[in-house]
Amino acid sequence: MRSFKYHYMNYPTLDSRTGGLTNPPLPTPHSRTSVFSAERLLFNPTTPEPDAIPAIFAFPNEYTVGITSLGYQVVWATLAMRADVDVRRLFTDISEPLPRQPELVGFSCSWELDYVNILSLLESLSIPIHASDRTDSDPLVFGGGPVLTANPEPFAEFFDVILLGDGENLLGDFISAYKQVRTADRKTKLHHLAQIPGIYIPSLYEVTYEDPTGCIQSIQPIAPDIPHQIEKQTYRGNTLSASTVVTEKAAWENIFMVEVVRSCPEMCRFCLASYLTLPFRTASLAGSLIPAIERGLTVTNRIGLLGASVTQHPEFNDLLAYLSQPKYDDVRLSIASVRTNTVTVELAKTLAKRDTRSLTIAVESGSERLRQIINKKLHNDEIVQAAVNAKAGGLSSLKLYGMVGIPGEEPEDLEETVRMMRSLKKAAPGLRLSFGCSTFVPKAHTPFQWYGVNPQAEKRLQYLQKHLKPQGIDFRPESYNWSVIQALISRGDRRLSRLLELTRNYGDSLGSYRRAFKELRGQIPDLEFYVFRDWSHEQVLPWSHLQAPLSQATLLKHLAVSGSSK
């Protein structure tokens, strides 16, 4: 499923819906032994100093999912290699022995709907879920990752501290700043941490609204020495991340993950993975990639090459040649979604030889007109050639990702998608084709953040299913209703905290959201406001005080170039 693909590819920001837990018990000792003993570490944990900071670093999902997140792995290892921090891991189903009085409790957040498990884990630790209810005797609750870096506002009431951006530098700055005020009262700690670039303290900002159900009027710091804007921190080195642990208990068992590139140079106008993580950075082949791969091969023969556009690494062909050496004939190789026009016969042969049967490409739509609107620099003949090359190289299947409800989409564009898939089937007979399709969800800090969800998207998913399945194409639509909820949270402001809490109490189902909106009618905006409405370019956005790589003015210029309209 597509959500897991993004989850799996998490970069080392302080970072799949499996169902919310109402109040998970802390794991019992007998459940820990087999899981943690199966881990093979690729770093040396440090013995904590006697006065080390007792900390918990949690992933709000099951162990098998969380340990497959590269971002979670790297941040945990970074903390575990510090003698001044005594860090223990916590998942919804298992944990290491936890400190009785932790000073820091962190969460790695990569999927909006995991918020339910964050609240449940806080309760299981006897920590008030609202930051405003915590006292000096409670730990500071911090979080990071793509969800919180993009738009933390729906969760602002639950966190004391939010770390915006890449963890390489930000994590160390956070720990160092905390140590300076470790013995101070809670208010002093938060005020001090707010001075550190990339550290956002939600309680130190006041949000006013035109009226309870209207737009945001202003977002202002409550004190003159608190910054008006918090800037996302960006790591600019060429040594990127790699797995710090390999285990058979991971969702992708025994895989060693290597980050080949970070961000994406294509800058599709809907894409959070590109815009939020700019600029595009590549790992040094000699200084980062090859040493990491050689290190990983000491514990496993399964390598995963990660990145939003792996094959656009300038030395990718050299990397491929390196992995094609006879001494690596037993290596199993997996590659994240690749740019379509880089799918060569040589690439397909290498993957087939390395026990990979399929390749994944993101095409978004079969309509060239629509791809121009979203800045997808891709032509249909390149998509056809990718299918031909995949089959010629020995791959048995090709997975394509698409989207409906893109701003500017017309019914004719869906017809183009059907025609494109038919042409692929004709050009590469025998190649199994699957088409995973989601609904456009607006994301903060992208040019399409001002657009709402197209209410016709569900019917358009049904149209594609009706016309693709009879062609023998495996059509895999994502749930339209859950995409609506994802959009709700992606575009939400602080008023949503009340709704999310109510929804969780009502069972965390689609019906729970409807029930919560009904109960809060007149107190917060309705679903239409958050999800379906196109927002004015002049209005204050929930994340206007959070500075991403590109300014709002620049995003508007990118939007104007798209020429899209609804």
XYZ file of N, CA and C in Angstrom, residues 147-241:
285
model
N 5.194 14.321 9.187
C 3.862 14.807 9.532
C 3.955 16.088 10.347
N 4.798 16.069 11.387
C 4.890 17.223 12.276
C 5.693 18.358 11.652
N 6.634 18.054 10.791
C 7.388 19.109 10.114
C 6.496 19.840 9.120
N 5.605 19.118 8.458
C 4.724 19.744 7.467
C 3.674 20.623 8.135
N 2.906 20.056 9.050
C 1.854 20.811 9.731
C 1.567 20.191 11.095
N 2.213 20.701 12.138
C 2.005 20.135 13.472
C 0.750 20.637 14.175
N 0.028 21.597 13.596
C -1.020 22.299 14.330
C -2.147 21.424 14.861
N -2.652 20.423 14.128
C -3.710 19.590 14.713
C -3.265 18.859 15.976
N -1.934 18.705 16.149
C -1.397 17.970 17.287
C -0.734 18.899 18.295
N -0.866 20.225 18.094
C -0.115 21.191 18.903
C -0.419 21.068 20.396
N -1.641 20.729 20.738
C -2.009 20.651 22.153
C -1.415 19.428 22.860
N -0.902 18.466 22.072
C -0.397 17.232 22.662
C 1.114 17.241 22.869
N 1.827 18.178 22.245
C 3.288 18.195 22.294
C 3.797 19.444 23.003
N 4.842 19.255 23.802
C 5.555 20.392 24.380
C 6.528 20.984 23.371
N 7.182 20.114 22.636
C 8.266 20.513 21.731
C 8.093 19.778 20.409
N 8.271 20.512 19.305
C 8.255 19.889 17.986
C 9.529 20.289 17.258
N 10.218 19.297 16.720
C 11.468 19.525 16.000
C 11.180 19.526 14.508
N 11.466 20.636 13.849
C 11.125 20.819 12.448
C 12.344 20.595 11.567
N 12.353 19.499 10.827
C 13.408 19.311 9.852
C 14.261 18.087 10.072
N 15.440 18.107 9.476
C 16.353 16.970 9.482
C 17.004 16.798 10.847
N 17.137 15.540 11.252
C 17.620 15.259 12.595
C 19.121 15.337 12.779
N 19.898 15.355 11.673
C 21.349 15.271 11.799
C 21.922 16.324 12.752
N 21.531 17.581 12.565
C 22.025 18.654 13.436
C 21.019 19.007 14.529
N 19.753 18.957 14.182
C 18.700 19.426 15.073
C 18.634 18.622 16.368
N 18.827 17.329 16.278
C 18.718 16.477 17.454
C 19.786 16.836 18.490
N 21.026 17.027 18.026
C 22.095 17.396 18.940
C 21.874 18.763 19.559
N 21.366 19.707 18.760
C 21.083 21.045 19.287
C 20.013 20.982 20.373
N 19.019 20.125 20.173
C 17.934 19.976 21.138
C 18.458 19.426 22.467
N 19.240 18.362 22.405
C 19.765 17.762 23.637
C 20.688 18.744 24.361
N 21.547 19.414 23.618
C 22.472 20.368 24.234
C 21.713 21.504 24.915
N 20.688 22.022 24.252
C 19.898 23.117 24.829
C 19.133 22.640 26.063
N 18.613 21.415 26.007
C 17.884 20.884 27.168
C 18.803 20.750 28.378
N 20.009 20.292 28.159
C 20.951 20.104 29.270
C 21.241 21.425 29.992
N 21.188 22.531 29.239
C 21.468 23.842 29.840
C 20.399 24.255 30.847
N 19.182 23.713 30.691
C 18.081 24.095 31.587
C 17.452 22.862 32.231
N 18.210 21.795 32.310
C 17.667 20.509 32.767
C 17.020 20.599 34.141
N 17.580 21.389 35.024
C 17.059 21.459 36.395
C 16.076 22.613 36.598
N 15.772 23.345 35.529
C 14.872 24.491 35.643
C 13.416 24.038 35.643
N 12.507 24.979 35.906
C 11.086 24.651 35.842
C 10.644 24.529 34.384
N 9.463 23.976 34.201
C 8.960 23.679 32.858
C 8.895 24.928 31.981
N 8.396 26.013 32.501
C 8.249 27.240 31.736
C 9.599 27.743 31.238
N 10.606 27.699 32.107
C 11.943 28.142 31.721
C 12.539 27.241 30.643
N 12.338 25.932 30.796
C 12.839 24.987 29.788
C 12.274 25.305 28.402
N 10.954 25.465 28.340
C 10.315 25.694 27.044
C 10.738 27.026 26.438
N 10.843 28.042 27.266
C 11.246 29.364 26.776
C 12.668 29.302 26.214
N 13.539 28.581 26.890
C 14.924 28.458 26.421
C 15.002 27.668 25.118
N 14.278 26.563 25.042
C 14.310 25.730 23.839
C 13.767 26.472 22.618
N 12.834 27.397 22.838
C 12.235 28.146 21.733
C 13.248 29.029 21.014
N 14.391 29.290 21.636
C 15.410 30.133 21.015
C 16.272 29.362 20.016
N 16.154 28.045 19.998
C 17.008 27.208 19.146
C 16.368 27.067 17.760
N 17.098 27.382 16.686
C 16.529 27.253 15.328
C 15.956 25.863 15.086
N 14.735 25.832 14.553
C 14.082 24.567 14.227
C 13.268 23.964 15.347
N 13.352 24.544 16.557
C 12.566 24.023 17.676
C 11.324 24.886 17.865
N 10.187 24.244 17.773
C 8.888 24.931 17.841
C 8.186 24.534 19.141
N 7.820 25.538 19.917
C 7.087 25.324 21.167
C 5.663 25.862 20.958
N 4.691 25.004 20.638
C 3.347 25.475 20.297
C 2.709 26.354 21.360
N 2.952 26.059 22.640
C 2.284 26.811 23.709
C 2.741 28.263 23.783
N 3.827 28.602 23.101
C 4.336 29.971 23.130
C 3.813 30.813 21.972
N 2.800 30.287 21.275
C 2.188 31.014 20.156
C 0.679 31.050 20.360
N 0.104 32.211 20.142
C -1.336 32.394 20.291
C -1.977 32.489 18.912
N -3.006 31.689 18.716
C -3.737 31.697 17.448
C -5.108 32.310 17.684
N -5.451 33.322 16.872
C -6.778 33.936 16.944
C -7.520 33.670 15.640
N -8.853 33.671 15.739
C -9.693 33.329 14.596
C -10.707 34.440 14.352
N -11.149 34.542 13.113
C -12.170 35.534 12.775
C -13.438 35.273 13.570
N -13.764 33.995 13.734
C -14.854 33.543 14.595
C -14.642 32.050 14.796
N -15.397 31.396 15.674
C -15.117 29.984 15.985
C -15.080 29.065 14.776
N -15.847 29.375 13.735
C -15.888 28.496 12.568
C -15.224 29.125 11.348
N -14.514 30.224 11.550
C -13.925 30.947 10.431
C -12.433 30.722 10.276
N -11.838 31.565 9.439
C -10.422 31.455 9.129
C -9.560 31.940 10.293
N -8.287 31.603 10.230
C -7.322 32.107 11.201
C -7.106 33.596 10.960
N -7.094 34.347 12.035
C -6.853 35.787 11.936
C -5.370 36.100 12.098
N -4.711 35.472 13.075
C -3.287 35.712 13.277
C -2.661 34.594 14.099
N -1.351 34.445 13.956
C -0.559 33.523 14.769
C 0.625 34.336 15.278
N 0.670 34.571 16.575
C 1.671 35.468 17.148
C 2.356 34.831 18.358
N 3.666 35.070 18.520
C 4.343 34.617 19.742
C 3.828 35.401 20.938
N 3.835 34.769 22.117
C 3.263 35.417 23.299
C 4.268 36.301 24.025
N 5.528 36.285 23.585
C 6.562 37.117 24.209
C 7.451 37.698 23.119
N 8.026 38.884 23.327
C 8.813 39.546 22.285
C 10.085 38.817 21.892
N 10.641 37.966 22.763
C 11.884 37.281 22.419
C 11.651 35.897 21.799
N 10.404 35.564 21.543
C 10.081 34.308 20.851
C 10.014 34.608 19.356
N 10.700 33.838 18.514
C 10.724 34.148 17.072
C 9.339 34.103 16.434
N 9.104 35.019 15.502
C 7.819 35.044 14.799
C 7.686 33.861 13.845
N 8.813 33.412 13.291
C 8.787 32.258 12.399
C 9.837 31.249 12.843
N 9.498 29.982 12.694
C 10.434 28.903 13.006
C 10.828 28.270 11.682
N 12.118 28.200 11.447
C 12.607 27.717 10.154
C 13.002 26.254 10.225
N 12.465 25.469 9.312
C 12.836 24.057 9.201
C 14.343 23.942 8.994
N 14.960 23.006 9.700
C 16.399 22.815 9.589
C 16.728 21.771 8.519
N 17.714 22.094 7.691
C 18.061 21.245 6.556
C 19.512 20.795 6.641
N 19.722 19.513 6.593
C 21.070 18.938 6.548
C 21.553 18.970 5.105
N 22.734 19.481 4.883
C 23.224 19.675 3.518
C 24.469 18.851 3.195
N 24.780 17.874 4.013
C 25.949 17.043 3.754
C 25.688 16.003 2.677
N 26.754 15.307 2.268
C 26.612 14.262 1.244
C 26.843 12.867 1.801
N 26.815 12.757 3.130
C 26.782 11.444 3.772
C 25.378 11.255 4.317
N 24.593 10.455 3.612
C 23.191 10.275 3.990
C 23.050 9.041 4.885
N 21.843 8.633 5.120
C 21.561 7.660 6.168
C 21.593 6.219 5.680
